[in-house]
PDB file of C-alpha atoms and ligand atoms in Angstrom:
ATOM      1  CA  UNK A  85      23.755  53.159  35.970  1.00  0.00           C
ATOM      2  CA  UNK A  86      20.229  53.616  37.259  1.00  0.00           C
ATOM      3  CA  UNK A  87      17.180  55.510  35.673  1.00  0.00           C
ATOM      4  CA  UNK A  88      16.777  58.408  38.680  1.00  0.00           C
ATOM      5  CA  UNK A  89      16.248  62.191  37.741  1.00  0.00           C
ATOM      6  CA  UNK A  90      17.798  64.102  35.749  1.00  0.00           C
ATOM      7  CA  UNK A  91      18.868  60.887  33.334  1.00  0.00           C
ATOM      8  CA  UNK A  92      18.388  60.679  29.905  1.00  0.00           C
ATOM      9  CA  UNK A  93      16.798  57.357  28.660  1.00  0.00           C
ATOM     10  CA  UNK A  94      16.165  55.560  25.782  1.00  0.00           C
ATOM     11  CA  UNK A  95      13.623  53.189  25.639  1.00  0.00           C
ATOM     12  CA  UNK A  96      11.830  50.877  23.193  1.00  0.00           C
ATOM     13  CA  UNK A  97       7.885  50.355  24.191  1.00  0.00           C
ATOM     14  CA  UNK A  98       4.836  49.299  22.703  1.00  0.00           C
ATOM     15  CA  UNK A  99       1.372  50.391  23.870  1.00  0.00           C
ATOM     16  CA  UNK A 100      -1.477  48.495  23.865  1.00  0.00           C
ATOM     17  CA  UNK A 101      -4.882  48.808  25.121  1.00  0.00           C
ATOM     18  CA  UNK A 102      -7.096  46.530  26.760  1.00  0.00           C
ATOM     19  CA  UNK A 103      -8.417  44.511  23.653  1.00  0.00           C
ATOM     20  CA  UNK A 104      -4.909  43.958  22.670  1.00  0.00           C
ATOM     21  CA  UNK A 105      -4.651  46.670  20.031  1.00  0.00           C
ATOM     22  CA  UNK A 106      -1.615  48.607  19.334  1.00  0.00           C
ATOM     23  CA  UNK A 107      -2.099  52.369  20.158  1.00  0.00           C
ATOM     24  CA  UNK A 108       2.112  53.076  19.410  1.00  0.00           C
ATOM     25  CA  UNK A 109       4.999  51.360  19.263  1.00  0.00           C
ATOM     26  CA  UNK A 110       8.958  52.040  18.931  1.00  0.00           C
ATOM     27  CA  UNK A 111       8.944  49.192  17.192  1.00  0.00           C
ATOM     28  CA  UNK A 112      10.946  49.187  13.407  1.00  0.00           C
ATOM     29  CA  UNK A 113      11.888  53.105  14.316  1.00  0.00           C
ATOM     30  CA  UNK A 114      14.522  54.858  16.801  1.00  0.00           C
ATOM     31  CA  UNK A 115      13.813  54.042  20.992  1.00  0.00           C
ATOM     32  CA  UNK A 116      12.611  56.883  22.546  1.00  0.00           C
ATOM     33  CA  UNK A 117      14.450  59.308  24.343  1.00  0.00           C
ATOM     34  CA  UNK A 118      13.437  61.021  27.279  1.00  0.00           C
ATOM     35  CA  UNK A 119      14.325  63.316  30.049  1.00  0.00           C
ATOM     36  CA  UNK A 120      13.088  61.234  33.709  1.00  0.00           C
ATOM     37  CA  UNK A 121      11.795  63.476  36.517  1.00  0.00           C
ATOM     38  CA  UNK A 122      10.494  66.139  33.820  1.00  0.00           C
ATOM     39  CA  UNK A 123       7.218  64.799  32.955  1.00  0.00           C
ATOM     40  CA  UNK A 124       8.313  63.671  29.294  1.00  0.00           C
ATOM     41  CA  UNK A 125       6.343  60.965  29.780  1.00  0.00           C
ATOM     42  CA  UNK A 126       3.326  59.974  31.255  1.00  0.00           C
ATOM     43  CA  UNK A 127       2.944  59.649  35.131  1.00  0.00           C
ATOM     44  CA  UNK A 128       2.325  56.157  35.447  1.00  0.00           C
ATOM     45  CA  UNK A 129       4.931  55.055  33.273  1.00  0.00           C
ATOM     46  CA  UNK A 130       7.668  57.134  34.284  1.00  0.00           C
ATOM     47  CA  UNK A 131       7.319  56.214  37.714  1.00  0.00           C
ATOM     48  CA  UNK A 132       7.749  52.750  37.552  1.00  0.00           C
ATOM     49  CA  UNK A 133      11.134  53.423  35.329  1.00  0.00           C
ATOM     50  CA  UNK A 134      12.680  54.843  38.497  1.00  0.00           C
ATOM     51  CA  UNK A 135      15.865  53.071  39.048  1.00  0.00           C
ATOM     52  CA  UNK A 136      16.216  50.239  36.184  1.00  0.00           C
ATOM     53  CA  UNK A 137      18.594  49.709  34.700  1.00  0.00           C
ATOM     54  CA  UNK A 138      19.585  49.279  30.694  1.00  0.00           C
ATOM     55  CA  UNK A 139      18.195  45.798  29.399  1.00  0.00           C
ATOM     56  CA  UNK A 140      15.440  45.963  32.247  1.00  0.00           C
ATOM     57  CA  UNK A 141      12.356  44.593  30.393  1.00  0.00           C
ATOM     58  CA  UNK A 142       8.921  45.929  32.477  1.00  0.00           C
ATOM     59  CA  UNK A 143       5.341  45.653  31.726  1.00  0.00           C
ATOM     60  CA  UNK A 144       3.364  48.224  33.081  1.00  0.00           C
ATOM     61  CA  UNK A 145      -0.505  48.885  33.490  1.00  0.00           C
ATOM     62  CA  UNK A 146      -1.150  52.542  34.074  1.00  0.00           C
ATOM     63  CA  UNK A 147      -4.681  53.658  34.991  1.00  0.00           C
ATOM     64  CA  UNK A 148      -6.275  56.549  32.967  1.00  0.00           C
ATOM     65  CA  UNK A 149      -6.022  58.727  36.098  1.00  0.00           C
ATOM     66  CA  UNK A 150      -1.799  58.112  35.655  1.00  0.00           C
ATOM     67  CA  UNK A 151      -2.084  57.998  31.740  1.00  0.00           C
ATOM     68  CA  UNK A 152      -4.296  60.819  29.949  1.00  0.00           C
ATOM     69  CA  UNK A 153      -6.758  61.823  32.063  1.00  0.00           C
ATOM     70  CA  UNK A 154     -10.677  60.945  32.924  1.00  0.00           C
ATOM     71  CA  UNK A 155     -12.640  61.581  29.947  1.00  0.00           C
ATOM     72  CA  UNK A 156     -14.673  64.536  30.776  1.00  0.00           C
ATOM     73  CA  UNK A 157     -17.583  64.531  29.046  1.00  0.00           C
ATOM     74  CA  UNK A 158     -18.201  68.386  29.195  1.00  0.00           C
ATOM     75  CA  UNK A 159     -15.212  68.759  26.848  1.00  0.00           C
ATOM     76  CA  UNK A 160     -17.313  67.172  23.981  1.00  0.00           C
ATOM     77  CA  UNK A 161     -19.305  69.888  22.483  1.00  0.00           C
ATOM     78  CA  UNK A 162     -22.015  70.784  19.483  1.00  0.00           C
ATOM     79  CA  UNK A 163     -20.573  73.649  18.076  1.00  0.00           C
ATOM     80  CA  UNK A 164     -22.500  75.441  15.053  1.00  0.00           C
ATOM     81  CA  UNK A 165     -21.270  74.891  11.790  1.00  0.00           C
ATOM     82  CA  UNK A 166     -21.176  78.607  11.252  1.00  0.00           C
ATOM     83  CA  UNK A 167     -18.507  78.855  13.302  1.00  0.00           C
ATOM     84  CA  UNK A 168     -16.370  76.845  11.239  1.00  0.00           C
ATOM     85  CA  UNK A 169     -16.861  79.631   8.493  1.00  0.00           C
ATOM     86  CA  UNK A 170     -17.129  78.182   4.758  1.00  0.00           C
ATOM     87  CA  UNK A 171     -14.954  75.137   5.548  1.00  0.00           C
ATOM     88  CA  UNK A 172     -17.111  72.415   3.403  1.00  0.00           C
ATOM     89  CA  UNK A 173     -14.438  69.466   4.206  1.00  0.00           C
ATOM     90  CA  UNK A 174     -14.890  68.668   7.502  1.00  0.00           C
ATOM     91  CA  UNK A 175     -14.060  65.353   8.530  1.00  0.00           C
ATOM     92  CA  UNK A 176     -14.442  62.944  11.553  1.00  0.00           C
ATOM     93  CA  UNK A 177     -11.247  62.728  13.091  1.00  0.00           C
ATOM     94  CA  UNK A 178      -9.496  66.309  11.904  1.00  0.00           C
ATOM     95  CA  UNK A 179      -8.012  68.204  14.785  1.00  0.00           C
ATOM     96  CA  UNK A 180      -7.365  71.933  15.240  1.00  0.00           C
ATOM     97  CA  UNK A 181      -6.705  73.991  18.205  1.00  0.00           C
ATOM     98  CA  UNK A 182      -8.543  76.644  19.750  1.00  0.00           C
ATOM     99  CA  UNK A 183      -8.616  79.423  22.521  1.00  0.00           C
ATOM    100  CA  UNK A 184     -10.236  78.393  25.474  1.00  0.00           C
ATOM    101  CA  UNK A 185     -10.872  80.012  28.892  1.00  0.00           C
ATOM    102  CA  UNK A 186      -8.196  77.534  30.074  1.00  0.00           C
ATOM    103  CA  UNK A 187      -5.662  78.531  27.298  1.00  0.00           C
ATOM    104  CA  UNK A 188      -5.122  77.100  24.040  1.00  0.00           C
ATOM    105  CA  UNK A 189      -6.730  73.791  23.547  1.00  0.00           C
ATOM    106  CA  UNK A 190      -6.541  70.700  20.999  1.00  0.00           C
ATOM    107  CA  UNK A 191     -10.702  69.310  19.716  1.00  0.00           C
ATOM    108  CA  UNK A 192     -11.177  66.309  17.656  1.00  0.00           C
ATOM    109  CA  UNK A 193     -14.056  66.456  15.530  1.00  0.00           C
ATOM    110  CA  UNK A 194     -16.110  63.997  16.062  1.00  0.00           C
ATOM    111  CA  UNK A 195     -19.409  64.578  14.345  1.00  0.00           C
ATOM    112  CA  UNK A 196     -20.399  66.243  11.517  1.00  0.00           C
ATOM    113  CA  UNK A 197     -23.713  67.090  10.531  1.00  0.00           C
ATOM    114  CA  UNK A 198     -25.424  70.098   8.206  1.00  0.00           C
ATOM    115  CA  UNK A 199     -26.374  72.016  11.338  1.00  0.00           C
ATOM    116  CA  UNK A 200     -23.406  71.265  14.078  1.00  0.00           C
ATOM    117  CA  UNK A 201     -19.944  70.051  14.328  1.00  0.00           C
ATOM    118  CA  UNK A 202     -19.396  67.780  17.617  1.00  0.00           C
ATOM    119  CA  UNK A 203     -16.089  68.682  18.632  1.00  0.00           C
ATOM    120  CA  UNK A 204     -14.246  67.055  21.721  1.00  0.00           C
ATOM    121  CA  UNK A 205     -11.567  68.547  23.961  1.00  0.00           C
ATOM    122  CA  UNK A 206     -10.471  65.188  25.456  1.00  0.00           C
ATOM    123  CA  UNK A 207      -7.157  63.494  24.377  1.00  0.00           C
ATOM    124  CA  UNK A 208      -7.538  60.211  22.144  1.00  0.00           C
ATOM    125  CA  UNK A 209      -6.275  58.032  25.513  1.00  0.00           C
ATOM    126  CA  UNK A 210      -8.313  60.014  27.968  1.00  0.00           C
ATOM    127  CA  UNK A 211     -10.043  57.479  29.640  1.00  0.00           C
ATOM    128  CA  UNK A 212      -8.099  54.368  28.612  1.00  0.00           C
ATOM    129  CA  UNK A 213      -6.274  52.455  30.767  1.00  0.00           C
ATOM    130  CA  UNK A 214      -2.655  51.544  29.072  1.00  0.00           C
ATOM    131  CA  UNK A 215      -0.111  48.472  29.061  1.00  0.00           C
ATOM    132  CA  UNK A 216       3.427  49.315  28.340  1.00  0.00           C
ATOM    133  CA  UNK A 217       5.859  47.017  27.529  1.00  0.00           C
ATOM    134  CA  UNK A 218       8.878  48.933  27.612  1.00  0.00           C
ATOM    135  CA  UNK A 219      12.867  47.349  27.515  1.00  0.00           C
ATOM    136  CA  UNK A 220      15.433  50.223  28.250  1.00  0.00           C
ATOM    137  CA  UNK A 221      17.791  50.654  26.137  1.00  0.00           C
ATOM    138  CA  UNK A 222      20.706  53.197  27.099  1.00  0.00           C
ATOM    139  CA  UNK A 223      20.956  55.286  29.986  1.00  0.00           C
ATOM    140  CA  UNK A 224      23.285  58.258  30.142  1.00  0.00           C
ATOM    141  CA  UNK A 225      23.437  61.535  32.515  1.00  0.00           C
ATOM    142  CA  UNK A 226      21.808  64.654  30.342  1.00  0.00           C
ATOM    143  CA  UNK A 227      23.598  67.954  29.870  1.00  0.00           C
ATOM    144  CA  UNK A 228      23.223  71.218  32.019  1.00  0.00           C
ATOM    145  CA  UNK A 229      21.480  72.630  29.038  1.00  0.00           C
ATOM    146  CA  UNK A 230      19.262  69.618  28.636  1.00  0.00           C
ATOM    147  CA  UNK A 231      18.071  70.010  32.041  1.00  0.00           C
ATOM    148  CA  UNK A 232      17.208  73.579  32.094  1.00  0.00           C
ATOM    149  CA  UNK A 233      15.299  72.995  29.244  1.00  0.00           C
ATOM    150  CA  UNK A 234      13.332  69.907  30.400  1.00  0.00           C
ATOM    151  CA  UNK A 235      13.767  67.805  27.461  1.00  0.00           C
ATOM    152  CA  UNK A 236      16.457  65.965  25.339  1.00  0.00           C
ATOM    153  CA  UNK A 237      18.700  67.506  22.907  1.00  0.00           C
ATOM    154  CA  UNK A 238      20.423  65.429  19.802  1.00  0.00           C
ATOM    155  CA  UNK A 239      19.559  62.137  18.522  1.00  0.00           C
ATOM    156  CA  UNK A 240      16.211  61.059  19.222  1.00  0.00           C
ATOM    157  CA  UNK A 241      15.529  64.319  21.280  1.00  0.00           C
ATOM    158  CA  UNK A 242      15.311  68.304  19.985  1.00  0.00           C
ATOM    159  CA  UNK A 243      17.120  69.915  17.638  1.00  0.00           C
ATOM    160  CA  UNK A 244      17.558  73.606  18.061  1.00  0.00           C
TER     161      UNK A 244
HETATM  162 ZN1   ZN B 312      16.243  72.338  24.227  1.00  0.00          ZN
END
């Protein structure tokens, strides 16, 4: 059987970045399950899964523009610290999501001073190029219901 759309696959990967360091791994947990052709995962990667086959090993370079995005440096922002209302432990690196023109949106902080709170709209990878290395580990066709819902159901997947 052959990864093609509408198959659900499990797959182990690690991700690195350029210097080497691991960003996520499936390593010493549960392979990942996804749903191909439903943009579970990202572009780049899913792409190249396209008809392997279980105990295919790939590595795979995917380019920001295929991974997370550009940064885009307009989504990092000085927002006052008003705004944040009496919150007094505000941290580099805490996350909350907002209501943007565009819809609901996750920031980062990323600066904290007395004044302003530098906030930033861009995902963590935005901007960095990835290398999967990714061995597939079972293949198997996915339900009617998983496929009208556009993700897996059961072990490894949703449960609902
Ligand atoms: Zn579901």
């Amino acid at each position: 059987m052959q990864i093609e759309s509408n198959s659900a696959v499990a797959i182990d990967y690690t991700l690195t970045d350029d210097q080497g360091t691991v960003i996520d791994s499936s390593q010493g947990g549960e392979p990942l399950w996804y749903l191909h052709g439903f943009d579970n995962i990202i572009p780049g990667l899913e792409r190249e899964l396209s008809g392997k086959s279980v105990g295919d090993r790939l590595q795979v370079s995917v380019a920001p523009a295929d991974g997370y995005g550009e940064r885009k440096e307009e989504l990092q922002q000085e927002v006052s610290r008003d705004k944040f209302g009496d919150a007094d432990d505000l941290q580099e690196g805490m996350q909350f999501q907002a209501q943007t023109d565009a819809g609901p949106m996750v920031f980062t902080i990323v600066g904290v001073s007395d004044e302003v709170v530098t906030v930033d709209g861009n995902h963590p990878l935005a901007g960095v190029p990835l290398n999967f290395d990714v061995t597939v580990k079972d293949i198997r066709e996915a339900t009617a219901d998983e496929i009208s819902h556009g993700h897996i159901h059961g072990p490894g997947g949703h449960h609902h």
